[in-house]
XYZ file of C-alpha atoms in Angstrom:
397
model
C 0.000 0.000 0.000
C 1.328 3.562 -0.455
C 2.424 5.396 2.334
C 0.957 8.781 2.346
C 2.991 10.013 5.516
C 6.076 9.692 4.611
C 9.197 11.612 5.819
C 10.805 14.225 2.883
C 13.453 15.954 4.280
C 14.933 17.234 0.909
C 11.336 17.543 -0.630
C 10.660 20.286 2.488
C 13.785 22.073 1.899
C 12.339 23.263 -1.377
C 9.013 25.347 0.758
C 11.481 27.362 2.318
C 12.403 31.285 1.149
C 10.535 33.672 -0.258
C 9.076 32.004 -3.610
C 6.054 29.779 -4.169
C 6.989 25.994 -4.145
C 5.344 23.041 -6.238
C 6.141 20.880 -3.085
C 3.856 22.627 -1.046
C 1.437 22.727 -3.678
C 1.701 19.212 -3.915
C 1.094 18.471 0.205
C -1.976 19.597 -0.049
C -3.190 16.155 -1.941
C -0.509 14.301 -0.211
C -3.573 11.857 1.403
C -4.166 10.706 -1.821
C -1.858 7.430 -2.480
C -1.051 8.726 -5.801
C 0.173 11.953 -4.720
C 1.969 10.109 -1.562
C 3.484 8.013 -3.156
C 4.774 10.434 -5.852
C 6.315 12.482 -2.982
C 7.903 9.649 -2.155
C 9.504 8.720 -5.865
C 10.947 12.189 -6.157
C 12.306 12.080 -2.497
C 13.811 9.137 -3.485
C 15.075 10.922 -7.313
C 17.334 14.094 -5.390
C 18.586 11.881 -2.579
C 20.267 9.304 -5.330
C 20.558 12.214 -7.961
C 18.792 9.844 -10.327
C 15.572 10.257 -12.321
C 13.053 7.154 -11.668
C 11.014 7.845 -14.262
C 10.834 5.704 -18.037
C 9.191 5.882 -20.837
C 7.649 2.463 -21.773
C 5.911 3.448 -25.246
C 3.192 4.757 -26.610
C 0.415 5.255 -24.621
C -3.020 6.947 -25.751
C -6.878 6.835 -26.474
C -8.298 5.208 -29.401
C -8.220 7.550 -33.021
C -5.672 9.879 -31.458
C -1.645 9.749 -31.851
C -1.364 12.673 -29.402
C -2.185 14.204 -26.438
C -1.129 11.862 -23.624
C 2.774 11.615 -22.624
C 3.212 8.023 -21.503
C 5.327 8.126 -17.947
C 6.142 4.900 -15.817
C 7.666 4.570 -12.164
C 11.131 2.072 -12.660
C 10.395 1.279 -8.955
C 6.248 -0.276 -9.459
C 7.370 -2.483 -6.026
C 8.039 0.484 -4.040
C 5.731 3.116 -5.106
C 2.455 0.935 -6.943
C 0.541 4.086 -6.651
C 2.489 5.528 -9.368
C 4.011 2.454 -11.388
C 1.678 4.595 -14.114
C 1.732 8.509 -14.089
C 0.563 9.302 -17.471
C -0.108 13.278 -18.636
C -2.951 14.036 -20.425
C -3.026 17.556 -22.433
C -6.272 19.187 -22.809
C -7.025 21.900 -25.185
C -7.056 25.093 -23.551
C -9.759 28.180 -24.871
C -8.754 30.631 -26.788
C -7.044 33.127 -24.627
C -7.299 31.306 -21.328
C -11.018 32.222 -21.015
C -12.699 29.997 -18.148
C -16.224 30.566 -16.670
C -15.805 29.041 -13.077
C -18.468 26.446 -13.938
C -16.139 25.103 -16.730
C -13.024 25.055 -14.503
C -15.259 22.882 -11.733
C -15.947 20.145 -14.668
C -12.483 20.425 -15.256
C -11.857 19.363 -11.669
C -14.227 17.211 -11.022
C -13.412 14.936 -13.590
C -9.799 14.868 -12.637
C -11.096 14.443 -8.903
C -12.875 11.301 -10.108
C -10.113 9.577 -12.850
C -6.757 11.139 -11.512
C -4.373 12.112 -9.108
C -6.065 15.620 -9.022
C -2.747 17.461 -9.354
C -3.199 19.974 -12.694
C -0.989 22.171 -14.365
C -2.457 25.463 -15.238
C -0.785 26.181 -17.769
C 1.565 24.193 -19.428
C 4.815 25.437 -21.798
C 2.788 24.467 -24.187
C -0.672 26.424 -23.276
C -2.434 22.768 -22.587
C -4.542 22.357 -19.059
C -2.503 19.709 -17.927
C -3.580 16.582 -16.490
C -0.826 15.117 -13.865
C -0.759 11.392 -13.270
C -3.377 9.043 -14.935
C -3.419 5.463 -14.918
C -3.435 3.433 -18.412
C -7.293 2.235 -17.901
C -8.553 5.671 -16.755
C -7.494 7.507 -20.074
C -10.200 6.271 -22.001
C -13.040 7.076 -19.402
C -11.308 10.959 -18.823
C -11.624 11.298 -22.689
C -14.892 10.498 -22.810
C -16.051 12.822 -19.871
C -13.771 15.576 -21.582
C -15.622 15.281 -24.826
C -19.066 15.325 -23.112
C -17.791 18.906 -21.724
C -16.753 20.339 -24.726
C -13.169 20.112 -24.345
C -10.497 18.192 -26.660
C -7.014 16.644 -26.204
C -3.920 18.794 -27.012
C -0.893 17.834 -29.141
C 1.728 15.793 -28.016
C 4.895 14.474 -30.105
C 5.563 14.914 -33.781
C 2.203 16.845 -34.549
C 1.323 20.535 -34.644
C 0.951 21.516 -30.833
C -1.742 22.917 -29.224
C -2.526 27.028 -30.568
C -2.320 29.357 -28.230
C -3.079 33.054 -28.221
C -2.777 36.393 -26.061
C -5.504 37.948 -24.545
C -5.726 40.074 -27.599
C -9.180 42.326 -28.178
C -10.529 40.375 -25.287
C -8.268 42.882 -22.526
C -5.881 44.711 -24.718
C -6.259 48.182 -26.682
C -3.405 47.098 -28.670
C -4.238 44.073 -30.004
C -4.151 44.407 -34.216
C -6.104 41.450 -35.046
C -8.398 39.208 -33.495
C -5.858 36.520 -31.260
C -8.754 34.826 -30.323
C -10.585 34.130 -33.669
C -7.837 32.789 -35.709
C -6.226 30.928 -32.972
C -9.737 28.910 -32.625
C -9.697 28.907 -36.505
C -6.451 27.522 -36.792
C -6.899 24.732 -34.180
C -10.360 23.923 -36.032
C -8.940 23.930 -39.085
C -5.430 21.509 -38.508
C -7.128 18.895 -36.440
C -6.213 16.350 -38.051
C -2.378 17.474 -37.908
C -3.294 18.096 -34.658
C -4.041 14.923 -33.283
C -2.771 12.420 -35.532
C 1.927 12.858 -35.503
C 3.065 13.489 -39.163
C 5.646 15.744 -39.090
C 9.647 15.486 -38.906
C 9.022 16.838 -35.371
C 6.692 19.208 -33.604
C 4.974 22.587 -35.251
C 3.549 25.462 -32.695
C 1.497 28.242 -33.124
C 1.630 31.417 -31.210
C -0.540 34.751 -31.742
C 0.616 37.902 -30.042
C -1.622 40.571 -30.775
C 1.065 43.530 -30.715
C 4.660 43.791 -30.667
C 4.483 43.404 -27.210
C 4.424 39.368 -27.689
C 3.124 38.923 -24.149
C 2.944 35.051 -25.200
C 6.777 35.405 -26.422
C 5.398 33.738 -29.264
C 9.201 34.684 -30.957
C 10.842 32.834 -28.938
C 8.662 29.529 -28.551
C 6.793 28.754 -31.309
C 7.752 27.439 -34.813
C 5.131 30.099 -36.680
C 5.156 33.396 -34.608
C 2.187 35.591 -35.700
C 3.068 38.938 -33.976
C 0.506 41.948 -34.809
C 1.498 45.320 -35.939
C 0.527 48.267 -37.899
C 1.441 49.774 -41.472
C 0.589 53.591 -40.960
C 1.244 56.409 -38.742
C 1.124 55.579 -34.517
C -1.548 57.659 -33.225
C -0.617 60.592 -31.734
C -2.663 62.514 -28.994
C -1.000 66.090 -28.392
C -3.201 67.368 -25.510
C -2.274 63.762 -23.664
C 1.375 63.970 -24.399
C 1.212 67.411 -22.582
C 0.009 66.042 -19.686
C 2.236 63.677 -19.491
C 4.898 66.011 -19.765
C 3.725 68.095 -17.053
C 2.926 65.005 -14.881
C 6.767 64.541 -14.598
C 7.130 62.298 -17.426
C 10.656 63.043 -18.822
C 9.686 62.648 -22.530
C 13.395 63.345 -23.589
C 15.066 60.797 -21.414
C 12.318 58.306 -21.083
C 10.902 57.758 -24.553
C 13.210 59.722 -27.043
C 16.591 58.526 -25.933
C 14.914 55.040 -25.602
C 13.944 54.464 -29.076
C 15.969 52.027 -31.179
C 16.314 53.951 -33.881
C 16.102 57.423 -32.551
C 12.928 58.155 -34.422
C 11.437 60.272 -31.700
C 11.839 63.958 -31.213
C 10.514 66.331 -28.485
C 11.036 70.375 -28.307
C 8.910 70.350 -25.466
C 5.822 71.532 -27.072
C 5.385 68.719 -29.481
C 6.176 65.119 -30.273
C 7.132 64.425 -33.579
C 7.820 60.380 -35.032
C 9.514 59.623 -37.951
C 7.619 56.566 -38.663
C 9.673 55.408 -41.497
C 12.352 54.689 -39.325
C 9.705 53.464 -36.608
C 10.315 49.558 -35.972
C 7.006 49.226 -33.972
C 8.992 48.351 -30.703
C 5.671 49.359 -28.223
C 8.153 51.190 -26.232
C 6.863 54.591 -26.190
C 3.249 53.356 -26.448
C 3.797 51.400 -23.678
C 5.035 54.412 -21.319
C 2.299 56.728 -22.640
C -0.603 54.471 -23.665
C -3.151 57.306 -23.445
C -1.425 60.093 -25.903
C -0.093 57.019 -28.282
C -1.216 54.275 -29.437
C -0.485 51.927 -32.584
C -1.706 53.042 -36.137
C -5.035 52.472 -37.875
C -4.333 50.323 -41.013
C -3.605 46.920 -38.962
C -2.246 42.973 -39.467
C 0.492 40.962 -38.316
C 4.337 39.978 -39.230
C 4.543 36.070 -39.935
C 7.744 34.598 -38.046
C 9.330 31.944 -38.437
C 11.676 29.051 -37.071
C 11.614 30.228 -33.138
C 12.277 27.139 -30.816
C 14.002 26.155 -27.138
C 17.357 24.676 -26.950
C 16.377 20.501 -26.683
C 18.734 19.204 -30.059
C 20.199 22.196 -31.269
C 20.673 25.705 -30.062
C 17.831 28.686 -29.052
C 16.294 30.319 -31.664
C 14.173 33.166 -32.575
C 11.704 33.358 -35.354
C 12.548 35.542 -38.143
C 10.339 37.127 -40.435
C 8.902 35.244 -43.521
C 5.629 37.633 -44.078
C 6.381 41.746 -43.007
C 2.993 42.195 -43.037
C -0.075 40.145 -43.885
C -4.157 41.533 -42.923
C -5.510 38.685 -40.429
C -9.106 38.208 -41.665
C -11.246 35.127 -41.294
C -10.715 32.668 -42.788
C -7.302 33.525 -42.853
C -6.639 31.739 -46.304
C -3.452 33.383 -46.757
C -1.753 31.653 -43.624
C -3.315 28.287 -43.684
C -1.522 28.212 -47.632
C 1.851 29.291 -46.704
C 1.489 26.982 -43.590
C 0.821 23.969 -46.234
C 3.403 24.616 -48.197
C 6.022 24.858 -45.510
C 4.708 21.526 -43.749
C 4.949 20.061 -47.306
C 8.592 20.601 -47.998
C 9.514 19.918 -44.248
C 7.308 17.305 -44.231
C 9.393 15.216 -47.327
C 12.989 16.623 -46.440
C 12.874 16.903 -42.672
C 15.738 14.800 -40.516
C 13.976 13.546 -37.707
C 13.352 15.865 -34.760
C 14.629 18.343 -36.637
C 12.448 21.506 -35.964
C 11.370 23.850 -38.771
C 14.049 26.766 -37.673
C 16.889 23.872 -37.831
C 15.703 23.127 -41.497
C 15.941 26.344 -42.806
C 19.206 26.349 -41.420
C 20.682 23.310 -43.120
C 18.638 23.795 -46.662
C 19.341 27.613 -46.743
C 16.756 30.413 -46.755
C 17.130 30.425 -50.612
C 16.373 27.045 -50.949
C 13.448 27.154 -48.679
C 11.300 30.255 -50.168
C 11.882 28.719 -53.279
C 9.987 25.812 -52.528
C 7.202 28.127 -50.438
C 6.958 30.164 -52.820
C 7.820 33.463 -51.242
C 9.976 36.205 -53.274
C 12.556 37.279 -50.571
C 12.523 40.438 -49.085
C 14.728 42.486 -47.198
C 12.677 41.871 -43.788
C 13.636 38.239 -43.808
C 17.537 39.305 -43.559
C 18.293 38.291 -39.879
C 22.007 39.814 -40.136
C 24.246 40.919 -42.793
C 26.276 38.089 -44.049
C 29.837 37.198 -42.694
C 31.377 36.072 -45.838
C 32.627 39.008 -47.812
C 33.798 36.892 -50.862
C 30.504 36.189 -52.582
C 30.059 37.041 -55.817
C 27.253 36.975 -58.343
C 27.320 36.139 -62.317
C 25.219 38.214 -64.542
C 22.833 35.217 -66.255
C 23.111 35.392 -69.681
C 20.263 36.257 -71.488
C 18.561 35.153 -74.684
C 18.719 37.883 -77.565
C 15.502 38.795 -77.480
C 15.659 38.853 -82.098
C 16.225 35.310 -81.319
C-alpha cells in the first residue's frame, strides 16, 4: 500500500524562502496514495541524484496519436501508486477564457479519474492533467468530450494554438488573437491529433509587438501583430504627461531604437519610417499614443528552445499580412512549408533547424515566397561572394 505520511526531508527544503513551491502545492493532496506516493519517488530521485522515471511506449486513447505523454515509475514495487503517471493535455480556450463552472468540470473529472494534481498552464498552453493510470485515459476522454473540451498535441504533430488575450483585454491588439487561434486549431485537427511531421509545429498569436505570449521565442510560426501607418498621436495627452513629470526626452526619445522620436517640449514628432514598432513609447504613454489604424500581423518563423540544437528566434517570412477570417493566406503558406519539411525533414529536426541546413534560398523557393529584405536576420559574414550576370537570350532570337 502507499504510504501517504512519509518523511521528505529534501522535498521540504524546497518550501522554504521567499518564492512559491510546487512541493507545497503538492502536500496539499498528499492523502491521496497517488500523490503520496509520488512524494515519495521524487524524495527518493534528489537523494540518489537519479531520475526514476521511463518511458515504456506509446500510450493513448483510441483515433488519437497525441495528447497523452506516456510516464512509468522504474520502482512499481516500491511506489504501486504511481508504477503509471501518465499526462494528459487538454485543449485550452482561446485566450485562457474559463467561466468558473467550466473550470469545476475540469476538476471534477480529474477528482474522479486522476491524481487531481493539474498544471495550469503548461509550456505548451495545454490544461494539464498530472498522473493518470493506463485504464482511466479512455473514461477521462470520454467525460472531456461530453464537456466540450479536446485533447492537445503531443509528439511529432502541430501543438496545441495558443493566443494572447488580444481584443478580449488589450487596446493594442491588431487582429483578433482569439478568432484565428480557434480557426487555426479547427482547421489543422487532423495534424493536430494524428503525428506526421519530422518533429513538432507550434502556433503562437501575439496581438502587438508586445508578444506577451513570447510567441518569438517559442513557437515554430510566430504571428506577432502590428501596424502599417502612422502611430496615433494625442498632443493634448502627451502634454500632460509632460507636465505630470514624465521626462519625454530621457524616457521615450533617448529610448527608441532607432532614434525616431523627437521632443522640443511643445510637441512630439515620429519619424515613422524609421519606426520599428517596438511598443516602447506606447507602452510608457498608452493614453497620448497608441499603434496606427491600417492593422495585421508579421509572420515569423523558425523560433524554438534549446532541446537538439541551439535557441532560436523566429525571423520574419511575411512583413505584413491583414488577419481576416478565414485567414486563407496563412493556412496556404502553412501547407506549403509543412509540405517541404514534411518530405525533407531529418527527424526531430524543428522547422528553424531546417531552414538552417537547406538555406533560406532554398526554402522560399519551394514556399513560394519572393525574398525580401525583412527576412535578412544579419548581414552576411562572408565578404567573398560574388554573383554572375545570367546570360540572357537575344531577345531577335
Amino acid at each position: 500500500m502507499s504510504d501517504t505520511t512519509r518523511e521528505t526531508p529534501l522535498l521540504d527544503e524546497l518550501e522554504k524562502g521567499p518564492w512559491p513551491s510546487f512541493i507545497k502545492e503538492i502536500k496539499k493532496e498528499r492523502e491521496r496514495p497517488m500523490v503520496g506516493d509520488l512524494l515519495g519517488l521524487l524524495e527518493r530521485s534528489y537523494g540518489e541524484r537519479v531520475g526514476h522515471w521511463k518511458h515504456g511506449g506509446l500510450v493513448g486513447v483510441m483515433g488519437y496519436g497525441g495528447g497523452v505523454i506516456g510516464r512509468y515509475s522504474d520502482l512499481p514495487e516500491e511506489f504501486p501508486s504511481v508504477a503509471e503517471f501518465h499526462t494528459i493535455r487538454v485543449n485550452q480556450p482561446s485566450g485562457l477564457f474559463y467561466s468558473s463552472d467550466a473550470l469545476r468540470t475540469l476538476c471534477n473529472i480529474w477528482d474522479k479519474h486522476g491524481s487531481g494534481l493539474t498544471n495550469m498552464h503548461g509550456s505548451t498552453g495545454d490544461i494539464v492533467f498530472l498522473g493518470c493510470r493506463t485504464e482511466a485515459l479512455e473514461e477521462v476522454f470520454s467525460e472531456l468530450t461530453e464537456a466540450g473540451f479536446d485533447l492537445g498535441g503531443s509528439g511529432s504533430d502541430l501543438r496545441t494554438p495558443s493566443c494572447c488575450v488580444g481584443p478580449g483585454r488589450c487596446e493594442w491588439a491588431c487582429y483578433d488573437t482569439l478568432d484565428i487561434c480557434n480557426d487555426i486549431t479547427q482547421s489543422f485537427q487532423d495534424e493536430l491529433h494524428r503525428p506526421m511531421f519530422p518533429y513538432k509545429y507550434k502556433f503562437k498569436f501575439a496581438g502587438c509587438p508586445n508578444d506577451c505570449v513570447a510567441s518569438v521565442a517559442r513557437s515554430d510560426c510566430s504571428i506577432i501583430g502590428t501596424w502599417k501607418d502612422d502611430i496615433q498621436i494625442k498632443a493634448d495627452e502627451v502634454l500632460a504627461y509632460a507636465n505630470n513629470g514624465v521626462d519625454i526626452e530621457k524616457e521615450i526619445c533617448q529610448l527608441c531604437p532607432t532614434g525616431c522620436i523627437s521632443w522640443d517640449g511643445k510637441a512630439l514628432d515620429i519619424d515613422n519610417g524609421e519606426c520599428v514598432k517596438c511598443m516602447h513609447c506606447i507602452n510608457v504613454m498608452p493614453k497620448a499614443l497608441a499603434p496606427g489604424k491600417e492593422r495585421g500581423a508579421t509572420i515569423l518563423i523558425g523560433g524554438k528552445a534549446p532541446i537538439i540544437g541551439g535557441a532560436l528566434l523566429a525571423a520574419v517570412m511575411v512583413p505584413f499580412i491583414e488577419m481576416e477570417a478565414p485567414y486563407e493566406d496563412l493556412k496556404e503558406l502553412t501547407e506549403a512549408i509543412w509540405d517541404f519539411w514534411g518530405e525533407h525533414g531529418k527527424n526531430r529536426e524543428r522547422v528553424g533547424e531546417f531552414i538552417q541546413r537547406v538555406g533560406l534560398s532554398n526554402f522560399l523557393d519551394e514556399i513560394g515566397l519572393e525574398p525580401v529584405p525583412e527576412m535578412v536576420v544579419h548581414p552576411r559574414t562572408n565578404p567573398y561572394i560574388f554573383f554572375v550576370d545570367e546570360d540572357e537570350e537575344d531577345d531577335d532570337e
